[in-house]
Tab-separated table of C-alpha atoms in Angstrom:
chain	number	residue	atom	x	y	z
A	1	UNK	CA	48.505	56.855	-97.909
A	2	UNK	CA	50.128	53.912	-99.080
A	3	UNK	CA	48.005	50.905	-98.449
A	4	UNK	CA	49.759	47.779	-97.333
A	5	UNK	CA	47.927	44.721	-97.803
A	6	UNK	CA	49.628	42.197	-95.056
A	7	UNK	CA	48.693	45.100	-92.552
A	8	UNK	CA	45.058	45.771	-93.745
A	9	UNK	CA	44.082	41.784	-93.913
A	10	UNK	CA	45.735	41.311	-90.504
A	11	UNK	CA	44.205	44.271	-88.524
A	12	UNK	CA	40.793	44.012	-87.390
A	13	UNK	CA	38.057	46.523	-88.655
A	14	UNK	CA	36.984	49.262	-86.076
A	15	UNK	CA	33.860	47.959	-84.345
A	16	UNK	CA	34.268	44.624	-85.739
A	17	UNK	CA	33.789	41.465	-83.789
A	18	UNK	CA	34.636	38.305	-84.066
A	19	UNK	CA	31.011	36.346	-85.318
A	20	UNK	CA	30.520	33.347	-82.560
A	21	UNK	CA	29.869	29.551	-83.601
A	22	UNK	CA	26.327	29.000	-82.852
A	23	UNK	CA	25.892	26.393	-80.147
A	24	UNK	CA	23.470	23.261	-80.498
A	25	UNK	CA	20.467	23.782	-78.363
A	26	UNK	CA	20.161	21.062	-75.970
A	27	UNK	CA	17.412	18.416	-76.703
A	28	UNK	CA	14.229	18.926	-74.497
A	29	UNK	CA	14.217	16.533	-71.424
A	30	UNK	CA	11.386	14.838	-72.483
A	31	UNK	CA	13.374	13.909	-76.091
A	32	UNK	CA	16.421	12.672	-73.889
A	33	UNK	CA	14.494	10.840	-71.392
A	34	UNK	CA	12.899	8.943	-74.007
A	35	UNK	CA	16.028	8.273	-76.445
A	36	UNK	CA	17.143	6.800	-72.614
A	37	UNK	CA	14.033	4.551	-72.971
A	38	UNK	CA	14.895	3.476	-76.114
A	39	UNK	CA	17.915	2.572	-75.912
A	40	UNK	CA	17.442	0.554	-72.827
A	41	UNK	CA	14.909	-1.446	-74.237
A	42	UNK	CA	17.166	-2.551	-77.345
A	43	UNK	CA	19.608	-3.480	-74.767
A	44	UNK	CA	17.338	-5.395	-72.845
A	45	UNK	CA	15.197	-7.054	-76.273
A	46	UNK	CA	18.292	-7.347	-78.550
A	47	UNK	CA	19.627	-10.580	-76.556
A	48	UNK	CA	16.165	-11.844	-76.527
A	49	UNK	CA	15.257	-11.682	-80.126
A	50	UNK	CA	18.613	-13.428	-80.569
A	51	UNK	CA	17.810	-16.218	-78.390
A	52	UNK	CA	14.117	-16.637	-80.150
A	53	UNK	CA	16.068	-16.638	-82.940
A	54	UNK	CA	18.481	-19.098	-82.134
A	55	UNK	CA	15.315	-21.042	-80.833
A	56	UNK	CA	13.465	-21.376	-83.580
A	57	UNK	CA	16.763	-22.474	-86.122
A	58	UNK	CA	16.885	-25.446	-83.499
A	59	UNK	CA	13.306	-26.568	-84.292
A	60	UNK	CA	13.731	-25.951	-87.334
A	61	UNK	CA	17.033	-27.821	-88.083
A	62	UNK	CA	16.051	-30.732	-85.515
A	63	UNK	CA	12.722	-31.275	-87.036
A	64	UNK	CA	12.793	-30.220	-90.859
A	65	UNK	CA	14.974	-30.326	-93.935
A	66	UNK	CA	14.806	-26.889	-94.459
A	67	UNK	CA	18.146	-24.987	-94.217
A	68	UNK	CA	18.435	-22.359	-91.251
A	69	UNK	CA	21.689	-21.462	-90.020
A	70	UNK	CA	22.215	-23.406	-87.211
A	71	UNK	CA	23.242	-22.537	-83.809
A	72	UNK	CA	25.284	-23.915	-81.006
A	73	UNK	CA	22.788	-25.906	-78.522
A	74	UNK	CA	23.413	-24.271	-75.088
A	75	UNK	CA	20.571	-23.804	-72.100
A	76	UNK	CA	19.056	-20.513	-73.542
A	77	UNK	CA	18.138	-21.854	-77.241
A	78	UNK	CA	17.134	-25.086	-76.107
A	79	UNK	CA	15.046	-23.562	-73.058
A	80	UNK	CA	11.817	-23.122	-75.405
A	81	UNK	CA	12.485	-25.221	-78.454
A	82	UNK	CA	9.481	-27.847	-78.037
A	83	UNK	CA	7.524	-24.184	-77.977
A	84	UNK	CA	8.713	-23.687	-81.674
A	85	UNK	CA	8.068	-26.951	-82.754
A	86	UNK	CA	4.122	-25.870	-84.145
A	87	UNK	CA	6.502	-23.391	-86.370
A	88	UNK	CA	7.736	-25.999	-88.682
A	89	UNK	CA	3.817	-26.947	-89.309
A	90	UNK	CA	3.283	-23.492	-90.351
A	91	UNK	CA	5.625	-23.346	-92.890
A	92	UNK	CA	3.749	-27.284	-93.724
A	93	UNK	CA	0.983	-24.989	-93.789
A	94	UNK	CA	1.906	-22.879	-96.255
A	95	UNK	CA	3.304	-25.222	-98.439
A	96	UNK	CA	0.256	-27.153	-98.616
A	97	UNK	CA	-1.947	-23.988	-98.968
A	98	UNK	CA	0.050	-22.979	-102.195
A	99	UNK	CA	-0.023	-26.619	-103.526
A	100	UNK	CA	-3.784	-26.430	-103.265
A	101	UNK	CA	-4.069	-23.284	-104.695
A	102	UNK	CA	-1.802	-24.109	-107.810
A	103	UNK	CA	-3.356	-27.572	-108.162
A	104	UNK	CA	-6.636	-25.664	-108.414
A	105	UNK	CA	-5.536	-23.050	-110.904
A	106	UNK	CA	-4.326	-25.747	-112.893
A	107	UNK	CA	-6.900	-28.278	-112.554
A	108	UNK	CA	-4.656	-31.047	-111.977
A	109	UNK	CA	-5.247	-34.200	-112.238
A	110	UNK	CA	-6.424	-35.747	-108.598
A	111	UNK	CA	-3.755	-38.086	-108.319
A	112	UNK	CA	-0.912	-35.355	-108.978
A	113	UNK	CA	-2.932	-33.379	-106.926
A	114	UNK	CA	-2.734	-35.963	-103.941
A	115	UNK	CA	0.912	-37.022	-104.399
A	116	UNK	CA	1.702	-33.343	-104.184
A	117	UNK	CA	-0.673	-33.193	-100.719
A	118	UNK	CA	0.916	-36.482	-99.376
A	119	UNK	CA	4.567	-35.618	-100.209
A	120	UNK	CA	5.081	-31.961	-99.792
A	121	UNK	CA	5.197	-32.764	-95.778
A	122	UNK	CA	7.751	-35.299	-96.335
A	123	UNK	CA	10.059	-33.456	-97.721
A	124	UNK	CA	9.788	-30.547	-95.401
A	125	UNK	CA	10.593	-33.015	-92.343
A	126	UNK	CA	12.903	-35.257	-94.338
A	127	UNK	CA	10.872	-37.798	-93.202
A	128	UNK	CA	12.233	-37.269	-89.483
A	129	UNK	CA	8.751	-38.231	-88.200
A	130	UNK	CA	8.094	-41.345	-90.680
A	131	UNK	CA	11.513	-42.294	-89.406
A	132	UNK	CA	9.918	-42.671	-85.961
A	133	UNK	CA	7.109	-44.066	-86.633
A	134	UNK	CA	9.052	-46.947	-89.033
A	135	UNK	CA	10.769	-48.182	-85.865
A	136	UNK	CA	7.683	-47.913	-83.420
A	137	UNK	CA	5.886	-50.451	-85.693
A	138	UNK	CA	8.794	-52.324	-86.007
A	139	UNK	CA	8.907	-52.690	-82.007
A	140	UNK	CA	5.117	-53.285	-81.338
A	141	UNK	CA	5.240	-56.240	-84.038
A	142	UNK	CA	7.610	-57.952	-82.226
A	143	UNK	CA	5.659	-58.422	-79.069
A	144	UNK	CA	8.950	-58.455	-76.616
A	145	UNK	CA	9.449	-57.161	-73.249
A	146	UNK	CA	9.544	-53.406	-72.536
A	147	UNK	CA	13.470	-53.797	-72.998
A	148	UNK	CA	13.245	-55.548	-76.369
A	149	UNK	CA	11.267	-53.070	-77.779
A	150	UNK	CA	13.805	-50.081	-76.857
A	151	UNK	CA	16.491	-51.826	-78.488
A	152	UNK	CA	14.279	-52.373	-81.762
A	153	UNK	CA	13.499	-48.743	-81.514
A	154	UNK	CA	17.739	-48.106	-81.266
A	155	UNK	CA	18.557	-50.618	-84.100
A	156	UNK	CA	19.215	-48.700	-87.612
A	157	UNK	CA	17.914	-51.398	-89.307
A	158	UNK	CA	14.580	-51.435	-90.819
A	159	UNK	CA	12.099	-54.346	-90.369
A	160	UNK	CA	9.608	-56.094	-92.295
A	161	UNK	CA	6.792	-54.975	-90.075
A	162	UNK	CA	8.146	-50.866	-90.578
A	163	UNK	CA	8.608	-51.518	-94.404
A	164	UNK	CA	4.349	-53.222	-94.529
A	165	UNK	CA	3.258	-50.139	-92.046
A	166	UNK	CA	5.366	-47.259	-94.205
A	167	UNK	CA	3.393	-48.558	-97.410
A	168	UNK	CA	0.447	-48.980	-95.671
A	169	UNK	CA	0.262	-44.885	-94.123
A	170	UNK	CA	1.502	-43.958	-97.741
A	171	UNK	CA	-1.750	-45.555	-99.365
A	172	UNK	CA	-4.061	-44.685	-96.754
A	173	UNK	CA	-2.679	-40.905	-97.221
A	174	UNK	CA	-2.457	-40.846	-100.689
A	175	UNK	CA	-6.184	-41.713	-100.793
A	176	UNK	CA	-7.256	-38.989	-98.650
A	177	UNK	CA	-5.668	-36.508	-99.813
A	178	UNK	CA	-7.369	-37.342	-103.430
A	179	UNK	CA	-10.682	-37.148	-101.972
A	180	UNK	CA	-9.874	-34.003	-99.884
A	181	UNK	CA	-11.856	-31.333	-101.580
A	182	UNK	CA	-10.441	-28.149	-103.319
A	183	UNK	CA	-12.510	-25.428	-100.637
A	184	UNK	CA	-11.276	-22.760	-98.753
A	185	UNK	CA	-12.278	-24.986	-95.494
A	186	UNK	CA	-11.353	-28.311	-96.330
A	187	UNK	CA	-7.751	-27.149	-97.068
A	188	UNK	CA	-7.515	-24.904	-94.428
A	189	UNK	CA	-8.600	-26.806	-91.934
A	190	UNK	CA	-5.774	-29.687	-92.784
A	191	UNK	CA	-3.354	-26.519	-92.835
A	192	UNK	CA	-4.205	-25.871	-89.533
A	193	UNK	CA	-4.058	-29.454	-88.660
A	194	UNK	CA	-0.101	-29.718	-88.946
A	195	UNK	CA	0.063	-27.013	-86.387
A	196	UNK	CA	-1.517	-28.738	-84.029
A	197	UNK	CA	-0.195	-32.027	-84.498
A	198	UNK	CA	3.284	-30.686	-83.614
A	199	UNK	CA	1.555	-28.376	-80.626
A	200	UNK	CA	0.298	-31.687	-78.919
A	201	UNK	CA	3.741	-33.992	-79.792
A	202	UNK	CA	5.586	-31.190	-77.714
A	203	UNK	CA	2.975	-30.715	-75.088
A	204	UNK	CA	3.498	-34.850	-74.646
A	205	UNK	CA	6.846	-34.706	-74.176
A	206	UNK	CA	6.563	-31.574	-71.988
A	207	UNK	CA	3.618	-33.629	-69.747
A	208	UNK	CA	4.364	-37.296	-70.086
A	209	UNK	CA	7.199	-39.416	-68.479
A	210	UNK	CA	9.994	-40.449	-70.122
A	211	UNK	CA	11.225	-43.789	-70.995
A	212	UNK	CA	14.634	-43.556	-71.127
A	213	UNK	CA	17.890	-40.588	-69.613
A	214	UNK	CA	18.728	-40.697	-73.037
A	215	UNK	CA	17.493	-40.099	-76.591
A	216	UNK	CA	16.020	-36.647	-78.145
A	217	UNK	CA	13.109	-36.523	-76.431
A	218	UNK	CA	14.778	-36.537	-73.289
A	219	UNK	CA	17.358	-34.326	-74.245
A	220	UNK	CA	14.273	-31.259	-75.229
A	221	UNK	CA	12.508	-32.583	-72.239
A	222	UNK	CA	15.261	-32.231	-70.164
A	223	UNK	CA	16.459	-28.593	-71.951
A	224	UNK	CA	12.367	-26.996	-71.043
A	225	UNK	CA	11.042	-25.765	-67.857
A	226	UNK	CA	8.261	-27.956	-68.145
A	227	UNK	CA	5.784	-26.372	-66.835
A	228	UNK	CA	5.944	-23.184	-68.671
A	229	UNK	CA	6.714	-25.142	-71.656
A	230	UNK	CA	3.122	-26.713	-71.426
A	231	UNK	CA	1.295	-23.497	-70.664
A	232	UNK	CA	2.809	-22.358	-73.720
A	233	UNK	CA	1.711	-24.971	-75.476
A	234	UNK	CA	-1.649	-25.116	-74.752
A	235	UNK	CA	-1.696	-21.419	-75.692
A	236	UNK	CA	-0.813	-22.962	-78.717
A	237	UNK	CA	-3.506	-25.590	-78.904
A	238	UNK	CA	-6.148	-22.924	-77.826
A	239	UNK	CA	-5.429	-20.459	-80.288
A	240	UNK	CA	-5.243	-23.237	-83.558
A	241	UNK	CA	-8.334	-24.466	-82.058
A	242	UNK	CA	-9.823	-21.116	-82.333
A	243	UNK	CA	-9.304	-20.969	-85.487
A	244	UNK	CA	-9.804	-25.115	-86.473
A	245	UNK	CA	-13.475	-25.017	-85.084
A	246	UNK	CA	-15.223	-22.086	-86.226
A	247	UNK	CA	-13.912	-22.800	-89.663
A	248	UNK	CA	-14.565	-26.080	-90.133
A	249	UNK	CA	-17.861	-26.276	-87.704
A	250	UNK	CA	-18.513	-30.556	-87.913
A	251	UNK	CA	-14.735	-31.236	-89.412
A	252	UNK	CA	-13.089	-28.982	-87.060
A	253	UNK	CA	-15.099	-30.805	-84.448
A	254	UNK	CA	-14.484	-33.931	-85.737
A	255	UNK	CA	-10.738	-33.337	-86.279
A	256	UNK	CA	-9.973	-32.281	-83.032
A	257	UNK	CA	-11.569	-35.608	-81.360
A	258	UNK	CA	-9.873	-37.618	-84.005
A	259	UNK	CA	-6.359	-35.590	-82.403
A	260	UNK	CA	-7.162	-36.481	-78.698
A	261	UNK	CA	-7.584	-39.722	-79.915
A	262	UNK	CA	-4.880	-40.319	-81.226
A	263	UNK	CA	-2.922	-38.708	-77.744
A	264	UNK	CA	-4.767	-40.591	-75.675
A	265	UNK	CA	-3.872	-43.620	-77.566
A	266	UNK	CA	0.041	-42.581	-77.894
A	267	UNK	CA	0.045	-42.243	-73.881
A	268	UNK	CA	-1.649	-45.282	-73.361
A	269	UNK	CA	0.982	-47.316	-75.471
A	270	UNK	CA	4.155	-45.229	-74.411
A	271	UNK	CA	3.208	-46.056	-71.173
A	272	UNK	CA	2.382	-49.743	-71.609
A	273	UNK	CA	4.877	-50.974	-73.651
A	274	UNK	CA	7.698	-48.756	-73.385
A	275	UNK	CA	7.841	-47.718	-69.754
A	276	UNK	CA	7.312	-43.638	-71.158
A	277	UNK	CA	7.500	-41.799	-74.268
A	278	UNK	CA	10.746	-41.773	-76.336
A	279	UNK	CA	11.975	-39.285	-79.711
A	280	UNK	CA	10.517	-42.374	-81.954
A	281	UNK	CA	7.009	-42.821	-80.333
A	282	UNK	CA	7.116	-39.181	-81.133
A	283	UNK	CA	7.176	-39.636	-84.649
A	284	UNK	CA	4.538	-42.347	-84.813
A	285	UNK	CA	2.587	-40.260	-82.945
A	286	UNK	CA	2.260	-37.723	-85.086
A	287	UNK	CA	2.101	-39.309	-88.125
A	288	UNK	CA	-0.978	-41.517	-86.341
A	289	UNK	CA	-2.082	-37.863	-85.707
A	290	UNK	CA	-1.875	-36.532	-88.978
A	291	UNK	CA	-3.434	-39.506	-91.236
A	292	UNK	CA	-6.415	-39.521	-88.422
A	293	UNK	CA	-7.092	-35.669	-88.557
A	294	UNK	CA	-7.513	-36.107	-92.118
A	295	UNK	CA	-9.606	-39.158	-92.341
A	296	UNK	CA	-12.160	-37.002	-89.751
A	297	UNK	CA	-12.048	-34.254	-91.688
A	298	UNK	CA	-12.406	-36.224	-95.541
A	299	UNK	CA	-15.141	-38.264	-93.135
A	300	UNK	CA	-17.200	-35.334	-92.291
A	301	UNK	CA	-16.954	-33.731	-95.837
A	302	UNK	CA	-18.754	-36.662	-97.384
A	303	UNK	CA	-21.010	-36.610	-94.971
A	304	UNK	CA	-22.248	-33.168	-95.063
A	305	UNK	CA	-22.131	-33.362	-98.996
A	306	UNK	CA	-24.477	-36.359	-98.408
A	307	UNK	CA	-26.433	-34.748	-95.960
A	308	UNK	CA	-26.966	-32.194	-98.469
């Protein structure tokens, strides 16, 4: 028999069958139902995380000079920036943790060791704060009327009085940070001092009335449920405090008093001279807040080494 190979390939074998593609098993319910989950709660934290974000490059492009990308203001970015303002002293923080570190490693000389301490803040803000606090002392030397001192604190210029005061917080600094000692607790302790500086400025302007319908203070104010913006806040102060006191026992102590002394005197003037708290008083706030945490905690090292 003559075998024709078109007709053999093309005719099926005798009791041959055709092999079936093997389906996919379904996925257990369980396995869908929580792939279901999942995806629903990407949906529901993706916009979220993009709006904390978006938060957080606000702070940090309002109130430093480090570059972030930076994201159009609009109502959900702007909702809980004063809550991210403690972020830009962490990354103070760090700074000033490494500079201490390598200043130790090195055994630097104290003065290089202070300038580094005094200046590495500075250049984080871009002197935003010192800005601030330049045109408050500017204002409260000229001993005008509530409305005299606004307009000092909107004129560009700078003053003789803001020029005497800048020098004068620049010593005073420079000094303490040279007799701040290299230890675990003295430098921690100021780390966790430019958290908490920044935790109270935007707890003030979360609590305390303004001056003005105007100006950046107003315009975060304005931007925060206030309320929840201050609970948040003093989550914030509670948990640096946490951490402030049991390391530093009579410093942390001493620091924090030296901190609600230095708010208690910032409400007392906003309110006095200024009619409220503006984005400048701010600044001079915290500055005042800053060089007084550290002379408390500098204070209470020499006296425990004398004690000793």
């Amino acid at each position: 028999m003559k075998w024709n190979r078109r007709q053999d390939l093309d005719t099926p074998l005798e009791g041959w069958q055709e092999p079936q593609q093997e389906s996919q098993p379904a996925p257990p319910p369980k396995l869908s139902a929580l792939a279901g989950r999942l995806k629903g709660l990407a949906g529901r934290w993706a916009p979220r995380l993009r709006t904390a974000g978006e938060t957080a490059a606000v702070a940090f492009g309002m109130f430093s000079a480090i570059p972030v990308p930076q994201p159009q203001w609009n109502e959900r970015n702007m909702r809980y920036a004063l809550c991210a303002f403690p972020l830009v002293g962490v990354v103070c923080a760090l700074a000033f943790g490494v500079w201490g570190w390598a200043a130790a490693a090195l055994d630097l000389p104290v003065l290089l060791r202070a300038a580094g301490f005094c200046l590495l803040p500075v250049w984080l803000t871009g002197g935003i704060h010192l800005d601030g606090y330049a045109d408050t002392c500017d204002a409260l030397a000229s001993y005008g009327d509530r409305d005299k001192r606004l307009a000092i604190l909107k004129d560009p210029h700078c003053g003789a009085f803001a020029v005497i005061r800048l020098c004068s917080w620049f010593v005073a600094d420079l000094a303490l940070c040279a007799a701040l000692p290299l230890t675990t607790e003295a430098v921690g302790c100021m780390q966790l001092a430019f958290v908490l500086e920044r935790a109270l400025s935007g707890w003030a302007v979360a609590a305390l009335p303004l001056a003005k319908h105007t100006g950046l203070a107003h315009t975060f104010a304005q931007a925060a449920p206030r309320r929840r913006a201050r609970l948040v806040l003093t989550g914030e102060i509670l948990l640096t405090l946490m951490v402030l006191v049991p390391l530093g026992g009579v410093s942390g102590w001493a620091m924090l008093a030296a901190a609600l002394a230095a708010l208690w005197r910032y409400a007392a003037v906003a309110r006095r001279d200024f009619g409220g708290i503006t984005g400048d008083l701010a600044g001079w706030f915290l500055q005042r807040c800053e060089l007084w945490m550290l002379g408390a905690l500098v204070a209470a090292q020499l006296l425990e080494r004398y004690l000793a």
